XYZ file of C-alpha atoms in Angstrom:
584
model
C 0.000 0.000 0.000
C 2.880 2.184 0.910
C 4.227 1.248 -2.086
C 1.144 2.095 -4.104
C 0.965 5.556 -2.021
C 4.808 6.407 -3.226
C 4.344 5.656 -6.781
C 1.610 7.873 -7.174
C 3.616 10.283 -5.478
C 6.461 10.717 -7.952
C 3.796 10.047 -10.786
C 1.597 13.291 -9.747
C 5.215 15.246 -9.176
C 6.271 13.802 -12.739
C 2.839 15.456 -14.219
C 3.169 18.841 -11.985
C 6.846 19.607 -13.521
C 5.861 18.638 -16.774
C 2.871 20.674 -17.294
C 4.374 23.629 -15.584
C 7.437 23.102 -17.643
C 5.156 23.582 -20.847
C 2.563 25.790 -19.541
C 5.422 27.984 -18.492
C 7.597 28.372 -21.755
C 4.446 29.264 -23.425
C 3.543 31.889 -21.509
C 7.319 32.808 -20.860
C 7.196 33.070 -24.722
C 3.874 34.897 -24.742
C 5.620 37.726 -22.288
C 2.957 36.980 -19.641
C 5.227 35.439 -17.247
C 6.147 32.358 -15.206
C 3.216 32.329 -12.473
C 0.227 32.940 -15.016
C 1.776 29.515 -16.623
C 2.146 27.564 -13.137
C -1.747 28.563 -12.705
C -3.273 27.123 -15.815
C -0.752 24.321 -15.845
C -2.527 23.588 -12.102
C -5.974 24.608 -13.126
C -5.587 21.732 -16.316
C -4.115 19.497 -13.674
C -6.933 19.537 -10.673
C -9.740 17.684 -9.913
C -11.954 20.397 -12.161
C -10.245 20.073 -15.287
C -8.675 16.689 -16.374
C -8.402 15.847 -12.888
C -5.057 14.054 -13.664
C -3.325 14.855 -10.040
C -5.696 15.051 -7.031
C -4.972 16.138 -3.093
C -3.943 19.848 -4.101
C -4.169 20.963 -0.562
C -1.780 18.406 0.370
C 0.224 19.454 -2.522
C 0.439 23.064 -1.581
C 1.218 22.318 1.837
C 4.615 20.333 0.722
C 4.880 23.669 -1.694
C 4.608 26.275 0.435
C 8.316 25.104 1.287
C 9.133 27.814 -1.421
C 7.270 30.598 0.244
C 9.598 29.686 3.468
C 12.385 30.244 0.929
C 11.390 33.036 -0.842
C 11.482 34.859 2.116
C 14.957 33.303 3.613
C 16.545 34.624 0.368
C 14.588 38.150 0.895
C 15.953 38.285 4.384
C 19.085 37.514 3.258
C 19.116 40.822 1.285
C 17.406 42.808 4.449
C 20.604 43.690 6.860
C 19.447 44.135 10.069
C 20.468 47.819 9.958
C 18.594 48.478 6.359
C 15.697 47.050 7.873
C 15.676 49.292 10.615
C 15.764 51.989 8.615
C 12.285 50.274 6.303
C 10.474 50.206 9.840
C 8.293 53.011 8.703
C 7.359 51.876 6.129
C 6.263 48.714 7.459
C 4.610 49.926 10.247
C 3.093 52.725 8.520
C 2.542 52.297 4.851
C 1.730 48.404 5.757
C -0.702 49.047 8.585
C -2.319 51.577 6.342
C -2.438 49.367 3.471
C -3.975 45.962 5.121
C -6.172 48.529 7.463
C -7.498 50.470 4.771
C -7.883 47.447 1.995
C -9.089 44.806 4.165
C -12.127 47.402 5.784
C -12.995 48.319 2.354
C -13.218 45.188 0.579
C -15.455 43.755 3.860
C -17.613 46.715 3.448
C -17.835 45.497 -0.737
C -18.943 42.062 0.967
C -21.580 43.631 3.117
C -22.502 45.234 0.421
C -22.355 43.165 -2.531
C -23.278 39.694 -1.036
C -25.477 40.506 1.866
C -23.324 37.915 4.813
C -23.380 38.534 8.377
C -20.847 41.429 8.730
C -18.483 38.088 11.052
C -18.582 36.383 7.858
C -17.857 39.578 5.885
C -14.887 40.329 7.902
C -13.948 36.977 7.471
C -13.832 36.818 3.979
C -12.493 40.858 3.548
C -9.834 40.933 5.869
C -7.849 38.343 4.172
C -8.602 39.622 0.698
C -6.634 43.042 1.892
C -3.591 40.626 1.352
C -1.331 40.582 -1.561
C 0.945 38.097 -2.986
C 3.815 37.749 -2.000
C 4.964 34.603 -3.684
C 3.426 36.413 -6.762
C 5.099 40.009 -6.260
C 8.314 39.232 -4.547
C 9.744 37.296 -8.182
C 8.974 39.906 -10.284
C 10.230 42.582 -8.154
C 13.457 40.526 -8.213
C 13.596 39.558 -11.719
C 13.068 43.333 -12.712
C 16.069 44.666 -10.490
C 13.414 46.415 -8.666
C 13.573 44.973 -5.026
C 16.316 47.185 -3.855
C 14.954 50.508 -5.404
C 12.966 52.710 -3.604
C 9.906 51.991 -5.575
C 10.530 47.898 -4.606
C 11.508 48.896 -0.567
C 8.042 50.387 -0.286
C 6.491 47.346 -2.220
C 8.265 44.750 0.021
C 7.356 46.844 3.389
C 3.706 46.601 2.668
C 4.315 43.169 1.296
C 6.584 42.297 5.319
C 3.842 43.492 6.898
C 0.830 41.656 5.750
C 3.138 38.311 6.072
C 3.177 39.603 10.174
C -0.537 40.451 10.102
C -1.497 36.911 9.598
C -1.244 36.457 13.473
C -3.786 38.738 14.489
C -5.667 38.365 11.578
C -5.597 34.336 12.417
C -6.862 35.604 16.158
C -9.645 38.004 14.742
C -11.280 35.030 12.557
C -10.724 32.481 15.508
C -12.217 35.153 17.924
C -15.179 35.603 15.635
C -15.815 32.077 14.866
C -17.062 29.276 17.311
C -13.639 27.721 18.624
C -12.402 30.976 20.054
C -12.143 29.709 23.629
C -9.954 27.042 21.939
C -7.123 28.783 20.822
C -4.703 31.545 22.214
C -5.492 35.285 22.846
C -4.260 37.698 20.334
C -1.807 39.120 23.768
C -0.346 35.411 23.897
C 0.019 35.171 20.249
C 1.651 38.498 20.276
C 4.497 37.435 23.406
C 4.910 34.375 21.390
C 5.483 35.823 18.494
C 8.212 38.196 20.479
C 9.521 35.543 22.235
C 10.524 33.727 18.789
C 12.239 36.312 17.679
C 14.486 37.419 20.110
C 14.873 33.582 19.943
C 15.262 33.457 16.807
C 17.842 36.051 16.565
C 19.802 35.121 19.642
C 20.416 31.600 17.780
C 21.449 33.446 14.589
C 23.845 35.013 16.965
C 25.176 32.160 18.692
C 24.698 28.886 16.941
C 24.091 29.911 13.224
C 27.071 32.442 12.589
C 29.577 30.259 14.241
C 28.198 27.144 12.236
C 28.559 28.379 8.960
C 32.279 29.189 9.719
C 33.229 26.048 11.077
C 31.671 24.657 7.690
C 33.376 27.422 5.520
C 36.704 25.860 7.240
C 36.386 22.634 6.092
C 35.506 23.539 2.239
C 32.599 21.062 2.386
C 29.922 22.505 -0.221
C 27.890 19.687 0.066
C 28.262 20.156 4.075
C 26.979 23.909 3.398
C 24.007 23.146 1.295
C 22.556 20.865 4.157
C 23.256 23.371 6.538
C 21.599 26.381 4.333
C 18.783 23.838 3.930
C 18.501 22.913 7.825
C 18.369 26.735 8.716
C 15.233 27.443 6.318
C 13.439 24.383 7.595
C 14.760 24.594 11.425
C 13.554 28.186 11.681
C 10.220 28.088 10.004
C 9.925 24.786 11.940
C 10.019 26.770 15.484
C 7.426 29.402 14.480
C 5.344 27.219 13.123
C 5.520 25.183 16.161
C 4.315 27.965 18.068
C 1.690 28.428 16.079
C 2.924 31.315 13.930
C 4.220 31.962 10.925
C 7.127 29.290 9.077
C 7.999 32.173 6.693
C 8.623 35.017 9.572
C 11.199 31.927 10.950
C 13.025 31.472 7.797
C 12.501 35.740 7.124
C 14.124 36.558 10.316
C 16.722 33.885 10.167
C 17.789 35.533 6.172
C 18.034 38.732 8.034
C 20.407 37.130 10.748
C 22.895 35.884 7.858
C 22.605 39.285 6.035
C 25.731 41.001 6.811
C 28.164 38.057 6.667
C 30.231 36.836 4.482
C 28.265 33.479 3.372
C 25.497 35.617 2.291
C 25.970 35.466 -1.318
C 26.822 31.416 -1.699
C 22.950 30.844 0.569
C 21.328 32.856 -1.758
C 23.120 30.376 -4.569
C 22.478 27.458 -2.834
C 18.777 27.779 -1.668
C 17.800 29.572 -4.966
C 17.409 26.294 -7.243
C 15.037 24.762 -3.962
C 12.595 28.017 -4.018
C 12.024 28.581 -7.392
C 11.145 24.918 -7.793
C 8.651 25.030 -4.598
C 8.081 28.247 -5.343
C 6.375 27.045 -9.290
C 4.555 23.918 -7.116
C 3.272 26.173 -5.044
C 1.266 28.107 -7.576
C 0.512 25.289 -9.519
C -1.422 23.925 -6.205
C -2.744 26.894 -6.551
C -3.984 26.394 -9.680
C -5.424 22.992 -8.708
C -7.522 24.156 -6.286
C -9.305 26.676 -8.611
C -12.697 25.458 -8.628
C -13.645 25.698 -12.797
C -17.363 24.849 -11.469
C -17.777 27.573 -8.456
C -16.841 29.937 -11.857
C -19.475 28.329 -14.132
C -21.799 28.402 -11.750
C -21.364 32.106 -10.735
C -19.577 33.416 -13.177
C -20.630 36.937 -13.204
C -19.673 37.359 -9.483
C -16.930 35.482 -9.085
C -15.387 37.927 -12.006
C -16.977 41.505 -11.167
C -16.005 40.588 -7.746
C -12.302 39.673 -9.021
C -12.234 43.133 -11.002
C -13.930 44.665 -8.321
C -11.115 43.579 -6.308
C -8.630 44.443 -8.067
C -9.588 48.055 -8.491
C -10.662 49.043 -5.108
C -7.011 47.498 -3.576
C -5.355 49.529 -6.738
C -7.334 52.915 -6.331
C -5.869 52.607 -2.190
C -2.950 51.412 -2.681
C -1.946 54.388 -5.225
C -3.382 56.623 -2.976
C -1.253 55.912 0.318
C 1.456 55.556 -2.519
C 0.471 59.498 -3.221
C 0.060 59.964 0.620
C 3.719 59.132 0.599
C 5.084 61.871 -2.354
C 5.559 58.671 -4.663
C 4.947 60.201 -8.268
C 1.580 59.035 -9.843
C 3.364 56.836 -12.280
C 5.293 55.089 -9.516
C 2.028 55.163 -7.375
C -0.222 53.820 -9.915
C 2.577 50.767 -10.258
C 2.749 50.164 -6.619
C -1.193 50.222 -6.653
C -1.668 47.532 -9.214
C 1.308 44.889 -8.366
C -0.404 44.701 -5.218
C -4.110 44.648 -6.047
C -4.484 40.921 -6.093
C -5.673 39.078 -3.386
C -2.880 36.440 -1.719
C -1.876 32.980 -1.187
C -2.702 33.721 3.222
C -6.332 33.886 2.069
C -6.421 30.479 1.554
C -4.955 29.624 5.352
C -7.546 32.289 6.298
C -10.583 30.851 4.960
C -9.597 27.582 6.095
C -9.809 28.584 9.672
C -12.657 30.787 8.565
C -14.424 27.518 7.805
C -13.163 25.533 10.748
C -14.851 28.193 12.927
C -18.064 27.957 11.258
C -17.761 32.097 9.733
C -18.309 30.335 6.241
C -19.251 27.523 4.002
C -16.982 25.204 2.028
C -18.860 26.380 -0.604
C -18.004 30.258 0.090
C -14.483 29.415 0.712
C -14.619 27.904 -2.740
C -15.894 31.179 -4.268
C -13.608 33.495 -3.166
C -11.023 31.136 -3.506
C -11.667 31.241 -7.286
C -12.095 34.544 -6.885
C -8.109 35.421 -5.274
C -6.703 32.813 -7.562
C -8.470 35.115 -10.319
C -7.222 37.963 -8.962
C -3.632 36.375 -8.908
C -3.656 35.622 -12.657
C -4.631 39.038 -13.501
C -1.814 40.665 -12.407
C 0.670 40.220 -15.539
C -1.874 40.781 -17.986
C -2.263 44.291 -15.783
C 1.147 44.753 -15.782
C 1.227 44.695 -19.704
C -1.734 46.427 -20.386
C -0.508 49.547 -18.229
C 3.051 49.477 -19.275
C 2.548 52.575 -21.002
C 0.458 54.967 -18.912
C 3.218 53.933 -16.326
C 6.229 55.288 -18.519
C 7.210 58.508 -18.309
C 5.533 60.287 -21.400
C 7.365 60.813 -24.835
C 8.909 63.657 -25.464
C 8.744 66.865 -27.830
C 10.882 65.226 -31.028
C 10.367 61.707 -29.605
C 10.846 59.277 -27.060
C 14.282 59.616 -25.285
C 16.550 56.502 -26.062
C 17.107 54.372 -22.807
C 21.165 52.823 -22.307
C 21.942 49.357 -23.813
C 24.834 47.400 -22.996
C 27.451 48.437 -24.968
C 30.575 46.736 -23.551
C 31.747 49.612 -22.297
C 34.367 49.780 -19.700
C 32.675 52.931 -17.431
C 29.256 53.944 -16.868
C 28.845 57.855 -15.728
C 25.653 58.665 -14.794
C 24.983 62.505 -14.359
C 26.258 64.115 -17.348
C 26.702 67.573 -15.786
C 29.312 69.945 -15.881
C 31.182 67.551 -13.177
C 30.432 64.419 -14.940
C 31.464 66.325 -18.656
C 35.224 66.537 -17.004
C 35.283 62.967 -15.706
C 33.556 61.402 -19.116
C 36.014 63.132 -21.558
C 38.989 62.399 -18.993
C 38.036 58.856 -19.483
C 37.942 59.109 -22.721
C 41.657 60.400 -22.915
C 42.592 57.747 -21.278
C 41.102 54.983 -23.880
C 37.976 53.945 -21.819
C 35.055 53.294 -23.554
C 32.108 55.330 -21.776
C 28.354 54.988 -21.286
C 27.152 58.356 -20.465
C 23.156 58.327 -18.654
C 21.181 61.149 -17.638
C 17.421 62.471 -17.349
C 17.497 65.840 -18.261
C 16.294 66.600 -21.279
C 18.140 70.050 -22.233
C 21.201 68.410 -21.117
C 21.229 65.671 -22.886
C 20.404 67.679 -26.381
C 22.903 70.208 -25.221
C 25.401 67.027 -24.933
C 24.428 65.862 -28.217
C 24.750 69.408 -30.386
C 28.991 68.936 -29.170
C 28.862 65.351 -30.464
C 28.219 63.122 -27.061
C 25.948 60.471 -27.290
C 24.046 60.334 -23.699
C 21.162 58.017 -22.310
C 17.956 58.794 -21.167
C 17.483 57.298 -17.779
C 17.414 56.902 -14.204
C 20.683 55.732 -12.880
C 19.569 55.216 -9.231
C 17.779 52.139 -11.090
C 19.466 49.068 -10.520
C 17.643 46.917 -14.190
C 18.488 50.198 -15.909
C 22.112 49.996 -14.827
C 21.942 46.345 -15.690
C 20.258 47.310 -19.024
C 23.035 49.617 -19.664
C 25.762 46.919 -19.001
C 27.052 47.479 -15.438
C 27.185 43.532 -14.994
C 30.457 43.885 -17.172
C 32.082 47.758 -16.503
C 34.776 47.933 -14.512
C 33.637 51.387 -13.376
C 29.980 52.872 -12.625
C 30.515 56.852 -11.772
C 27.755 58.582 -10.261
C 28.054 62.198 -10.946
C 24.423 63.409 -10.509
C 23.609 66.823 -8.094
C 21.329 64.011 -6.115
C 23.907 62.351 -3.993
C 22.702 58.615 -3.914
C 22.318 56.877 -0.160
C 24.322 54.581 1.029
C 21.979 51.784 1.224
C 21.725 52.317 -2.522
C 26.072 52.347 -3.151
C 26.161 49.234 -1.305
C 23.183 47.652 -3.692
C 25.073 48.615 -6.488
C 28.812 47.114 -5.255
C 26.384 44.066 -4.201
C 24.820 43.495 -7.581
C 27.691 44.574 -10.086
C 30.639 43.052 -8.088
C 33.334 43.480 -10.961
C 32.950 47.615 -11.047
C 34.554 50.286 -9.048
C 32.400 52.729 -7.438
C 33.051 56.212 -7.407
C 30.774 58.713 -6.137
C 30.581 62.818 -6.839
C 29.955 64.295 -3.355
C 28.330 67.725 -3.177
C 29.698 68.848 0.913
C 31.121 67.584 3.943
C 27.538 65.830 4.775
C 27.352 63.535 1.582
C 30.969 62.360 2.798
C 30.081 61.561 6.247
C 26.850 60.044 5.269
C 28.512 57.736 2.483
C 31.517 56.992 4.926
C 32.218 53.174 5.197
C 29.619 52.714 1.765
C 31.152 50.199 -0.864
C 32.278 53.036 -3.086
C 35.749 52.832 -3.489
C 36.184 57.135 -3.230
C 33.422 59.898 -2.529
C 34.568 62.921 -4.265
C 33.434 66.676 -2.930
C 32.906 68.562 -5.968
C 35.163 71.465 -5.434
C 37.598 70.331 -3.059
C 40.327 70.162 -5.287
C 39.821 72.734 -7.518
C 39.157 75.264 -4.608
C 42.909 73.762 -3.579
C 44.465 74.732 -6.931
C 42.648 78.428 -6.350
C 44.421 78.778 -3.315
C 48.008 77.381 -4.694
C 47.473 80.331 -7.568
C 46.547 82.819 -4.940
C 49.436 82.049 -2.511
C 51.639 81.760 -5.576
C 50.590 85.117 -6.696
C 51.506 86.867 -3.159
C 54.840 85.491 -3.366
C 54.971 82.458 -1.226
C 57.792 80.012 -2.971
C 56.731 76.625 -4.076
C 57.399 74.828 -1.180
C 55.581 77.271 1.271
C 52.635 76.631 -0.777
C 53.015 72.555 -0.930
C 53.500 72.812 2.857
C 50.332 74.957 2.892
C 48.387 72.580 1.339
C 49.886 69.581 3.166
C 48.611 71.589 6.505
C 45.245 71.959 5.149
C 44.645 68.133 4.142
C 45.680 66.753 6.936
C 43.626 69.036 9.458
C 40.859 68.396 7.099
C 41.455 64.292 7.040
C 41.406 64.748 10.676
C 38.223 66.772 11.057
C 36.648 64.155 8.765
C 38.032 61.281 10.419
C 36.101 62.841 14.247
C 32.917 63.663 12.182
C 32.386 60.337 10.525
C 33.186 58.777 13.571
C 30.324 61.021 15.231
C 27.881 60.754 12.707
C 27.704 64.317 12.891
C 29.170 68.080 11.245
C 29.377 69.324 14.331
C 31.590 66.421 15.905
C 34.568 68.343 14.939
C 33.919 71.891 16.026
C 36.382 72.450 19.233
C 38.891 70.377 17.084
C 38.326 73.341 13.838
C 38.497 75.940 16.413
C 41.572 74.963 18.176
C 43.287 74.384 14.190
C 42.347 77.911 13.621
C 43.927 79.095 16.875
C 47.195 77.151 16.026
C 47.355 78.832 12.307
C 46.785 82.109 13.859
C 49.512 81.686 16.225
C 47.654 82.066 18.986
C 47.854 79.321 22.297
């Protein structure tokens, strides 16, 4: 029987990979991307279609292994430090988001479908969700996740993922079996509890693993061990009755800043992206073809209805936020499907008597609807999204060229650095986004790009995988999150960064660029050199001049990077002044 059990096993995983592998070429093909194709392959699969493959819950529960690793390998990009710094976003733009979404679309159930306003809330709160199985990939695959556009998709995107506790406690609390389970407080200590757990462990049993392992040269050795962290920390939470994916999240974010960071990210990638594709083919299994022929008019209004009340919000906290419409509009409509939580929400829904099989069904359909709308969205949009065209035509975006240096900012700073380049036999890719300066550029015979260069799949686009040097040269001095995005993505290329005062320095200080330039430091030096030449001083009056004033300058930057501050160095600038006026 066993026997029997195991051979249908690898039969129904034979059928699920081959399908998908089909199903997703086509669509790959089609430009509708990978997790349209893992739905229909699913959908053709399940019990409603040819019913070749049945048990799809059982299925999705093996597959949801790739949501625990889609979010280690998100983690693993999150330094503890960067996120920090997100945590208002997440705790603002993401309460906002499932606060404002999920009361609205319960309201659109009161409203539309007449249930009790339990059963409403029920159904409403979960469909504030998103996707993030569904969004996370394609802000990846885009280069998007570390922009700012992608930090504000991911924060609303972290906090949903940590609103399925108390939205798990609000449906048990409204449903029969309330007494049953935890209060929201205990879920909430619990949830503390397993974090500072969690993190201590990173600390003090994870770190020191991983270097004992990187000691022996074992990469077998490290694969199990990159494997055993997903599972051992998604393992505890769940446990505890929270959430596997927080586990693995948190324990990404604990391996962050080391220096095994990029071969986990190798190693666990081929695991997620296969789970990951099962996942949404279970998905796609579980879509009930009949609930939709049976209802079809509500089960798609409602879908569409969905869809555009999550998008008008979303843009509009987006606006809230000073996000440009465009950008706004974007953020609105990657997130205005409903999510794969739903599903773990209306199961509990129904275990606590809020709903019907038969309801959970029906919006069921109506999420995984919602799901496989988003590419076609995507598409359909790409235009009003784009910046406009142009008086004499769209702008030409940056291709790879092979060239050795990129310079972004094509200013009068970034002019002298190109064409210095140049002199020196580099081959230069020149980007920038302002128009008069780019047909200014081009009336003196220089070719330059129309782009953003604080894009990381536009600096890919333009070829940064290959430069040796990217140059930012732009009046906006880029953050140092950003830098150390750039050094992470584009390892071969030297970063060098224009600097516009004494702030930029200290704010980039201990970034991944290789040199932060202030713009007229050294050509307010060679002012002063023809000044004190002028007056009489001899040449090596003036070198010792200048000597003098780098080295009290070094160490006034060295106290104020130290401090964090401008105003670290003060007594120390005042007591330099006294000493070159003489005075004690």
């Amino acid at each position: 029987m066993e026997e029997h059990h195991a051979g249908l096993m690898l039969r129904d995983a034979m059928l699920m990979l081959g399908f998908a592998m089909v199903a997703v070429l086509a669509f790959r093909r089609a430009g509708l991307g990978a997790t349209l194709g893992y739905l229909v392959a699913g959908a053709l699969l399940g019990p409603h279609v040819l019913g070749l493959v049945g048990n799809a819950e059982e299925m999705a529960e093996v597959a949801e292994l790739g949501i625990v690793m889609l979010l280690f390998v998100v983690g693993l990009e999150l330094s503890p430090a960067r996120l920090w710094r997100l945590k208002g976003a997440i705790f603002g733009l993401g309460l906002a988001q499932v606060t404002a979404c999920g009361l609205a679309v319960t309201a659109t159930v009161l409203a539309l479908a007449g249930y009790p306003l339990a059963a409403a809330l029920a159904i409403g709160l979960p469909l504030g969700l998103s996707s993030t199985a569904q969004v996370l990939p394609m802000l990846q695959s885009g280069g998007k996740l570390r922009t700012p556009f992608g930090e504000r998709a991911f924060a609303i995107l972290l906090f949903q993922d940590l609103s399925i506790i108390p939205l798990i406690t609000i449906v048990a609390a409204l449903g029969s079996g309330a007494e049953d389970g935890p209060s929201g407080w205990m879920l909430g200590a619990l949830t503390l509890v397993a974090v500072v757990g969690l993190v201590a462990a990173g600390r003090l049993l994870i770190r020191p693993l991983f270097s004992l392992i990187g000691t022996l040269g074992e990469r077998e050795l490290f694969i199990v061990a990159a494997l055993f962290t997903v599972l051992a920390s998604a393992v505890v939470m769940e446990a505890l009755g929270l959430s596997a994916a927080l586990g693995a999240f948190i324990a990404g974010v604990m391996l962050a800043d080391t220096r095994y960071r990029h071969e986990l990210e190798a190693d666990i990638e081929p695991f997620r992206a296969i789970l990951l594709g099962l996942f949404f083919v279970a998905v796609g299994m579980m879509l009930d073809i009949g609930v939709i022929a049976e209802n079809p008019l509500f089960v798609i209004g409602f879908a569409v209805l969905l869809i555009v009340v999550k998008a008008a919000i979303i843009m509009g906290l987006g606006l809230l936020v000073k996000m440009r419409w465009r950008a706004a509009l974007a953020l609105g409509l990657l997130l205005s499907q409903g999510g794969e939580f739903a599903f773990v929400l209306y199961t509990q829904a129904v275990q606590g008597g809020l709903i019907s099989n038969e309801q959970s069904s029906l919006f069921g359909a109506i999420v995984t609807l919602s799901m496989a709308a988003t590419p076609f969205l995507m598409i359909a949009t790409r235009k009003i999204r784009q910046e406009p065209q142009r008086e004499g035509g769209e702008r030409e975006g940056p291709h790879d060229e092979g060239a050795g240096a990129l310079v972004v900012g094509f200013g009068r700073f970034g002019q002298t650095v190109a064409q210095t380049l140049l002199a020196g036999g580099l081959s230069v890719t020149l980007i920038d986004r302002d128009d008069a300066q780019i047909d200014t550029a081009e009336d003196f015979g220089s070719k330059v790009y129309y782009g953003d260069g604080t894009r990381l799949d536009l600096l890919r686009q333009a070829g940064a995988a290959d430069a040796q040097l990217i140059m930012f040269c732009m009046d906006e001095v880029p953050g140092r999150e950003f830098i150390d995005s750039v050094a992470e993505t584009f390892p071969k290329a030297t970063i060098y960064v224009r600097g516009f005062d004494r702030k930029s320095v200290i704010a980039l200080a201990g970034s991944k660029a290789e040199y932060v330039m202030r713009e007229v430091y050294e050509s307010a030096l060679a002012l002063a050199r023809m000044a004190l030449e002028n007056v009489g001083l001899s040449e090596r009056e003036i070198d010792e001049a200048e000597t003098t004033y780098r080295e009290n300058d070094r160490k006034r930057m060295d106290v104020q990077i130290e401090g964090g501050d401008i105003y670290a160095a003060k007594e120390m600038t005042r007591q330099q002044q006294r000493a070159l006026r003489g005075e004690s």
